[in-house]
Short mmCIF file of C-alpha atoms in Angstrom, two decimals:
data_model
loop_
_atom_site.label_atom_id
_atom_site.label_comp_id
_atom_site.label_asym_id
_atom_site.label_seq_id
_atom_site.Cartn_x
_atom_site.Cartn_y
_atom_site.Cartn_z
CA UNK A 10 0.00 0.00 0.00
CA UNK A 11 2.83 2.40 0.87
CA UNK A 12 4.56 1.74 -2.45
CA UNK A 13 1.25 2.14 -4.31
CA UNK A 14 0.56 5.50 -2.68
CA UNK A 15 4.13 6.60 -3.35
CA UNK A 16 3.73 5.67 -7.02
CA UNK A 17 0.45 7.57 -7.27
CA UNK A 18 2.02 10.67 -5.79
CA UNK A 19 5.03 10.27 -8.08
CA UNK A 20 2.67 10.10 -11.05
CA UNK A 21 0.94 13.26 -9.80
CA UNK A 22 4.32 15.02 -9.49
CA UNK A 23 5.29 13.94 -13.00
CA UNK A 24 1.90 15.12 -14.25
CA UNK A 25 2.40 18.53 -12.67
CA UNK A 26 5.89 18.84 -14.20
CA UNK A 27 4.44 17.89 -17.60
CA UNK A 28 1.60 20.40 -17.21
CA UNK A 29 4.00 23.18 -16.26
CA UNK A 30 6.11 22.32 -19.31
CA UNK A 31 3.12 22.60 -21.67
CA UNK A 32 1.07 25.23 -19.85
CA UNK A 33 3.30 27.25 -17.50
CA UNK A 34 1.96 30.12 -15.41
CA UNK A 35 2.67 33.40 -17.18
CA UNK A 36 1.88 37.08 -17.09
CA UNK A 37 -1.03 38.27 -14.96
CA UNK A 38 -1.56 34.81 -13.45
CA UNK A 39 1.84 34.77 -11.73
CA UNK A 40 0.81 37.04 -8.84
CA UNK A 41 -2.42 35.24 -7.80
CA UNK A 42 -0.69 31.86 -8.09
CA UNK A 43 2.20 33.12 -5.94
CA UNK A 44 -0.25 34.28 -3.26
CA UNK A 45 -1.97 30.88 -3.41
CA UNK A 46 1.34 29.07 -2.91
CA UNK A 47 2.20 31.28 0.08
CA UNK A 48 -1.13 30.33 1.66
CA UNK A 49 -0.53 26.65 0.83
CA UNK A 50 2.91 26.73 2.48
CA UNK A 51 1.46 28.29 5.63
CA UNK A 52 -1.25 25.62 5.66
CA UNK A 53 1.29 22.77 5.34
CA UNK A 54 3.29 23.95 8.36
CA UNK A 55 0.14 24.78 10.33
CA UNK A 56 -1.12 21.20 9.85
CA UNK A 57 2.28 19.81 10.85
CA UNK A 58 2.04 21.73 14.11
CA UNK A 59 -1.55 20.64 14.69
CA UNK A 60 -0.71 16.95 14.13
CA UNK A 61 2.26 16.56 16.47
CA UNK A 62 1.47 15.62 20.06
CA UNK A 63 3.76 17.49 22.43
CA UNK A 64 3.50 14.72 25.00
CA UNK A 65 4.73 12.10 22.53
CA UNK A 66 7.64 14.21 21.33
CA UNK A 67 8.74 15.17 24.85
CA UNK A 68 8.50 11.58 26.09
CA UNK A 69 10.64 10.34 23.22
CA UNK A 70 13.57 12.60 24.03
CA UNK A 71 14.55 10.26 26.86
CA UNK A 72 16.20 8.04 24.21
CA UNK A 73 18.75 10.77 23.54
CA UNK A 74 21.56 8.59 22.12
CA UNK A 75 19.34 7.30 19.34
CA UNK A 76 18.05 10.78 18.51
CA UNK A 77 21.59 12.20 18.41
CA UNK A 78 22.50 9.54 15.86
CA UNK A 79 19.53 10.46 13.68
CA UNK A 80 20.19 14.20 13.94
CA UNK A 81 23.90 13.70 13.20
CA UNK A 82 23.06 11.76 10.05
CA UNK A 83 20.41 14.29 8.95
CA UNK A 84 22.16 17.58 9.71
CA UNK A 85 25.89 16.67 9.77
CA UNK A 86 26.61 13.61 7.61
CA UNK A 87 24.32 14.61 4.76
CA UNK A 88 25.65 18.21 4.54
CA UNK A 89 29.25 16.94 4.61
CA UNK A 90 28.49 14.56 1.75
CA UNK A 91 26.76 17.43 -0.05
CA UNK A 92 29.88 19.55 0.27
CA UNK A 93 31.96 16.64 -1.05
CA UNK A 94 29.67 16.48 -4.10
CA UNK A 95 30.98 19.95 -4.93
CA UNK A 96 34.03 18.18 -6.37
CA UNK A 97 31.81 17.19 -9.31
CA UNK A 98 31.22 20.85 -10.24
CA UNK A 99 31.48 21.89 -13.04
CA UNK A 100 32.73 18.71 -14.76
CA UNK A 101 29.70 16.49 -14.04
CA UNK A 102 27.26 18.71 -12.11
CA UNK A 103 26.16 22.17 -13.15
CA UNK A 104 26.15 24.81 -10.40
CA UNK A 105 22.32 24.88 -10.44
CA UNK A 106 21.99 21.12 -9.97
CA UNK A 107 24.65 21.16 -7.28
CA UNK A 108 22.59 23.80 -5.46
CA UNK A 109 19.70 21.31 -5.54
CA UNK A 110 21.92 18.54 -4.12
CA UNK A 111 23.18 20.82 -1.37
CA UNK A 112 19.63 21.92 -0.51
CA UNK A 113 18.51 18.27 -0.39
CA UNK A 114 21.31 17.50 2.08
CA UNK A 115 20.22 20.09 4.67
CA UNK A 116 16.53 19.10 4.79
CA UNK A 117 14.93 17.31 7.77
CA UNK A 118 13.84 13.68 7.75
CA UNK A 119 10.39 12.51 6.69
CA UNK A 120 7.75 11.61 9.25
CA UNK A 121 5.21 9.26 7.62
CA UNK A 122 7.53 7.05 5.59
CA UNK A 123 10.19 6.85 8.35
CA UNK A 124 7.57 5.56 10.79
CA UNK A 125 5.97 3.24 8.22
CA UNK A 126 9.25 1.58 7.21
CA UNK A 127 10.35 1.27 10.84
CA UNK A 128 7.08 -0.48 11.63
CA UNK A 129 7.36 -2.86 8.66
CA UNK A 130 10.93 -3.75 9.68
CA UNK A 131 9.92 -4.36 13.35
CA UNK A 132 11.97 -1.44 14.66
CA UNK A 133 11.44 0.94 17.59
CA UNK A 134 8.31 2.70 16.33
CA UNK A 135 7.85 5.04 19.30
CA UNK A 136 11.43 6.28 18.92
CA UNK A 137 10.86 6.73 15.18
CA UNK A 138 7.79 8.90 15.86
CA UNK A 139 9.80 11.11 18.21
CA UNK A 140 12.95 11.28 16.07
CA UNK A 141 11.17 12.06 12.82
CA UNK A 142 8.91 14.63 14.48
CA UNK A 143 11.81 16.33 16.26
CA UNK A 144 13.82 16.33 13.01
CA UNK A 145 11.06 18.29 11.29
CA UNK A 146 10.78 20.75 14.18
CA UNK A 147 14.55 21.33 14.26
CA UNK A 148 14.58 21.50 10.48
CA UNK A 149 12.55 24.70 10.54
CA UNK A 150 15.52 26.29 12.35
CA UNK A 151 18.49 24.34 11.02
CA UNK A 152 17.62 24.08 7.33
CA UNK A 153 17.41 27.86 6.71
CA UNK A 154 20.53 28.40 8.85
CA UNK A 155 22.50 25.72 7.01
CA UNK A 156 21.34 27.07 3.65
CA UNK A 157 22.43 30.54 4.74
CA UNK A 158 25.86 29.30 5.82
CA UNK A 159 26.63 26.87 2.99
CA UNK A 160 25.16 28.88 0.13
CA UNK A 161 26.55 32.20 1.34
CA UNK A 162 30.00 30.61 1.34
CA UNK A 163 29.40 29.80 -2.35
CA UNK A 164 28.16 33.33 -3.05
CA UNK A 165 24.55 32.30 -3.68
CA UNK A 166 21.35 31.57 -1.79
CA UNK A 167 19.79 33.73 0.91
CA UNK A 168 21.91 35.97 3.08
CA UNK A 169 22.17 35.30 6.81
CA UNK A 170 20.11 38.45 7.37
CA UNK A 171 17.24 36.92 5.41
CA UNK A 172 17.19 33.75 7.52
CA UNK A 173 15.23 35.46 10.31
CA UNK A 174 12.36 36.42 8.05
CA UNK A 175 12.39 32.93 6.53
CA UNK A 176 12.10 31.38 9.99
CA UNK A 177 9.06 33.53 10.70
CA UNK A 178 7.35 32.46 7.50
CA UNK A 179 7.95 28.78 8.23
CA UNK A 180 7.82 28.70 12.01
CA UNK A 181 4.88 30.98 12.77
CA UNK A 182 2.20 28.74 11.14
CA UNK A 183 3.71 25.72 12.91
CA UNK A 184 3.62 27.47 16.30
CA UNK A 185 -0.01 28.48 15.74
CA UNK A 186 -0.80 24.85 14.90
CA UNK A 187 0.96 23.68 18.08
CA UNK A 188 -0.93 26.22 20.21
CA UNK A 189 -4.24 24.98 18.78
CA UNK A 190 -3.20 21.30 18.83
CA UNK A 191 -5.00 20.46 22.12
CA UNK A 192 -8.25 21.78 20.62
CA UNK A 193 -8.01 20.62 17.01
CA UNK A 194 -5.44 17.80 17.18
CA UNK A 195 -8.07 15.06 17.51
CA UNK A 196 -10.08 16.46 14.61
CA UNK A 197 -6.93 16.69 12.46
CA UNK A 198 -6.05 13.04 13.18
CA UNK A 199 -9.62 11.87 12.51
CA UNK A 200 -9.61 13.66 9.16
CA UNK A 201 -6.01 12.84 8.23
CA UNK A 202 -6.99 11.33 4.87
CA UNK A 203 -8.76 14.47 3.69
CA UNK A 204 -6.07 16.73 5.16
CA UNK A 205 -3.43 14.51 3.56
CA UNK A 206 -4.93 15.48 0.21
CA UNK A 207 -4.54 19.12 1.27
CA UNK A 208 -0.87 18.46 2.08
CA UNK A 209 -0.18 16.76 -1.23
CA UNK A 210 -2.22 19.32 -3.14
CA UNK A 211 -0.17 22.12 -1.59
CA UNK A 212 3.08 20.40 -2.60
CA UNK A 213 1.81 19.89 -6.15
CA UNK A 214 0.80 23.56 -6.39
CA UNK A 215 4.24 24.74 -5.26
CA UNK A 216 5.94 22.34 -7.69
CA UNK A 217 3.72 23.60 -10.52
CA UNK A 218 4.64 27.23 -9.84
CA UNK A 219 8.34 26.43 -9.40
CA UNK A 220 8.57 24.49 -12.65
CA UNK A 221 6.47 27.05 -14.50
CA UNK A 222 9.08 29.70 -13.68
CA UNK A 223 11.87 27.29 -14.65
CA UNK A 224 10.22 26.38 -17.97
CA UNK A 225 9.67 30.03 -18.85
CA UNK A 226 13.38 30.57 -18.13
CA UNK A 227 14.31 27.69 -20.47
CA UNK A 228 14.74 24.76 -18.05
CA UNK A 229 14.50 21.98 -20.64
CA UNK A 230 16.97 23.76 -22.93
CA UNK A 231 19.50 24.00 -20.11
CA UNK A 232 19.09 20.40 -18.83
CA UNK A 233 20.30 17.40 -20.86
CA UNK A 234 19.65 13.67 -20.50
CA UNK A 235 23.22 13.31 -19.23
CA UNK A 236 22.52 15.89 -16.50
CA UNK A 237 19.51 13.86 -15.33
CA UNK A 238 21.51 10.61 -15.37
CA UNK A 239 24.32 12.16 -13.34
CA UNK A 240 21.82 13.59 -10.87
CA UNK A 241 20.19 10.18 -10.37
CA UNK A 242 23.63 8.63 -9.87
CA UNK A 243 24.59 11.22 -7.25
CA UNK A 244 21.30 10.64 -5.40
CA UNK A 245 21.81 6.86 -5.40
CA UNK A 246 25.40 7.13 -4.13
CA UNK A 247 24.34 9.67 -1.49
CA UNK A 248 21.61 7.39 -0.15
CA UNK A 249 23.84 4.30 -0.25
CA UNK A 250 26.59 6.03 1.74
CA UNK A 251 24.20 7.27 4.41
CA UNK A 252 22.55 3.84 4.75
CA UNK A 253 25.97 2.21 5.09
CA UNK A 254 27.28 4.72 7.63
CA UNK A 255 24.13 4.71 9.80
CA UNK A 256 23.99 0.90 9.82
CA UNK A 257 27.67 0.49 10.67
CA UNK A 258 27.58 3.24 13.33
CA UNK A 259 24.50 1.81 15.03
CA UNK A 260 26.13 -1.62 15.28
CA UNK A 261 29.50 -0.24 16.35
CA UNK A 262 27.88 1.74 19.19
CA UNK A 263 25.97 -1.30 20.42
CA UNK A 264 22.39 -0.29 19.62
CA UNK A 265 19.75 -3.01 19.60
CA UNK A 266 18.34 -4.31 16.32
CA UNK A 267 15.13 -2.33 16.86
CA UNK A 268 17.05 0.91 17.49
CA UNK A 269 19.35 0.24 14.53
CA UNK A 270 16.30 0.02 12.26
CA UNK A 271 15.00 3.34 13.58
CA UNK A 272 18.37 5.05 13.10
CA UNK A 273 18.73 3.71 9.56
CA UNK A 274 15.27 4.70 8.35
CA UNK A 275 14.95 8.04 10.15
CA UNK A 276 18.55 9.07 9.44
CA UNK A 277 18.52 8.32 5.70
CA UNK A 278 15.32 10.13 4.68
CA UNK A 279 14.79 13.61 3.29
CA UNK A 280 11.39 15.24 3.39
CA UNK A 281 9.75 16.27 0.13
CA UNK A 282 6.76 17.58 2.09
CA UNK A 283 8.99 20.05 3.96
CA UNK A 284 11.51 20.62 1.19
CA UNK A 285 9.15 21.88 -1.51
CA UNK A 286 7.56 24.69 0.53
CA UNK A 287 10.91 25.54 2.15
CA UNK A 288 12.50 25.95 -1.28
CA UNK A 289 9.71 28.33 -2.32
CA UNK A 290 10.39 30.51 0.74
CA UNK A 291 14.18 30.21 0.98
CA UNK A 292 14.93 30.67 -2.72
CA UNK A 293 12.27 33.30 -3.42
CA UNK A 294 12.97 34.96 -6.75
CA UNK A 295 15.35 32.20 -7.89
CA UNK A 296 14.94 29.22 -10.22
CA UNK A 297 13.48 26.74 -7.70
CA UNK A 298 12.38 24.26 -10.36
CA UNK A 299 15.89 23.00 -11.08
CA UNK A 300 16.76 23.16 -7.36
CA UNK A 301 13.86 20.81 -6.58
CA UNK A 302 14.76 18.19 -9.21
CA UNK A 303 17.39 16.33 -7.09
CA UNK A 304 14.95 16.23 -4.16
CA UNK A 305 12.08 14.87 -6.27
CA UNK A 306 14.31 12.12 -7.65
CA UNK A 307 15.78 11.32 -4.22
CA UNK A 308 12.26 11.06 -2.79
CA UNK A 309 11.35 8.17 -5.09
CA UNK A 310 14.77 6.50 -4.85
CA UNK A 311 14.61 6.48 -1.04
CA UNK A 312 11.10 4.99 -1.04
CA UNK A 313 12.06 2.15 -3.38
CA UNK A 314 15.36 1.39 -1.64
CA UNK A 315 13.91 1.53 1.87
CA UNK A 316 10.92 -0.62 0.89
CA UNK A 317 13.38 -3.38 -0.10
CA UNK A 318 15.47 -2.83 3.04
CA UNK A 319 12.42 -2.88 5.33
CA UNK A 320 11.27 -6.18 3.80
CA UNK A 321 14.79 -7.58 4.32
CA UNK A 322 14.70 -6.65 8.02
CA UNK A 323 11.19 -8.11 8.36
CA UNK A 324 12.13 -11.39 6.65
CA UNK A 325 15.21 -11.66 8.84
CA UNK A 326 13.12 -11.16 11.97
CA UNK A 327 10.56 -13.74 10.78
CA UNK A 328 13.30 -16.31 10.17
CA UNK A 329 14.71 -15.71 13.66
CA UNK A 330 11.26 -16.25 15.19
CA UNK A 331 10.81 -19.48 13.21
CA UNK A 332 14.25 -20.70 14.36
CA UNK A 333 13.34 -19.90 17.98
CA UNK A 334 10.09 -21.87 17.65
CA UNK A 335 11.94 -24.87 16.18
CA UNK A 336 14.46 -24.82 19.02
CA UNK A 337 11.64 -24.64 21.58
CA UNK A 338 9.82 -27.73 20.21
CA UNK A 339 12.37 -30.38 21.39
CA UNK A 340 12.49 -28.75 24.82
CA UNK A 341 8.69 -28.95 25.12
CA UNK A 342 8.72 -32.58 23.99
#
C-alpha cells in the first residue's frame, strides 16, 4: 500500500511537471498563483504543528543517544556529503543542480515514511515517531541556517540576514498549529486522509509554480539527459553512503536491532513535504524548479530502496522467530 501511494504521488508530481512544461503560469496569473502558494505553504506547516502531540515528542527525548544519531546523520553527515559532491562541479554537475543537491542534504527527515518503514521492519516505532517529528521541528531552524551558511560561502542563496524572516514564514504557522493542537489535534487526526490530500495538493501547487518559472526561463533547454543521469547517480550514491554509515555506526555503538532500524530509516530520509515549501520561501525569486529536481528524484529513490530494506529486516526477523520456535519444540517434547 505504501509503495502504491508513493507511485500515485510520483505520477501526480510527473503530471504537474508535464503540465508546467506545456502550460506554464505566465503574465497576470503569476501574482495570484504566488499568493496561493504562500497560503498553501502556511497551511502545510500549520497542519504539521496541529498533528504533532507534544506529550509524545517530549516523552521520546529520553532516548537521547538514538536521537543524536539520527540528527547527526540528517544535519551533519548529509551536509558533509553534499559539500563533497561539490568536487563534481562543473565537470559532471552544473552549479544549479549542485545547489539542488546541497539543498537536499540540509533538509529534515520525513515523518510518515520513516515511521511506516520502521514499523514494517519491526523497529522501535515510538522512537521513530519522536525522532522524525523532532527532526522536522529542528529543520525549521536548522535548514534555513545551514542554507544561509553553505550557500553564502558559495556566493549564492539567501543571506544570513534573510534567515530570520524565513524562519518567521515557516515557524509561525507551525507554532499556531501547536498552540491549537489540544483543541483541534483530535479532529486533524480523525480527518487525516482528507487533510493529507490538502498536504499533497499544496506540494503539487508549489511544484507547478516552481517548474512554471523554470520552464519560462528555459529549463528543458539547459538540462540534458546526461545531467539527469548524473543527478540520479549522485542521489543513489548519497543514499547508499548514508545507509551504510548509519547501519555500521549503530552496530559499532551497540544499539539493539530495533534501534538500529530506527536510526537507519529516520537518518537516511529527506522530506519532500517540507523541502518543496521551504525551497519556495528560501529561494524566493530564484529558479526553484531546477533546485527541486534532485529532491524529487531522491524522494522516489529512497522509497524504493527503503521498501526493499524494510522487507529484508522483516524477513530476517521472521526467520529468527521461526528458528526460535523450532528450538523450543524439542524442549517442550
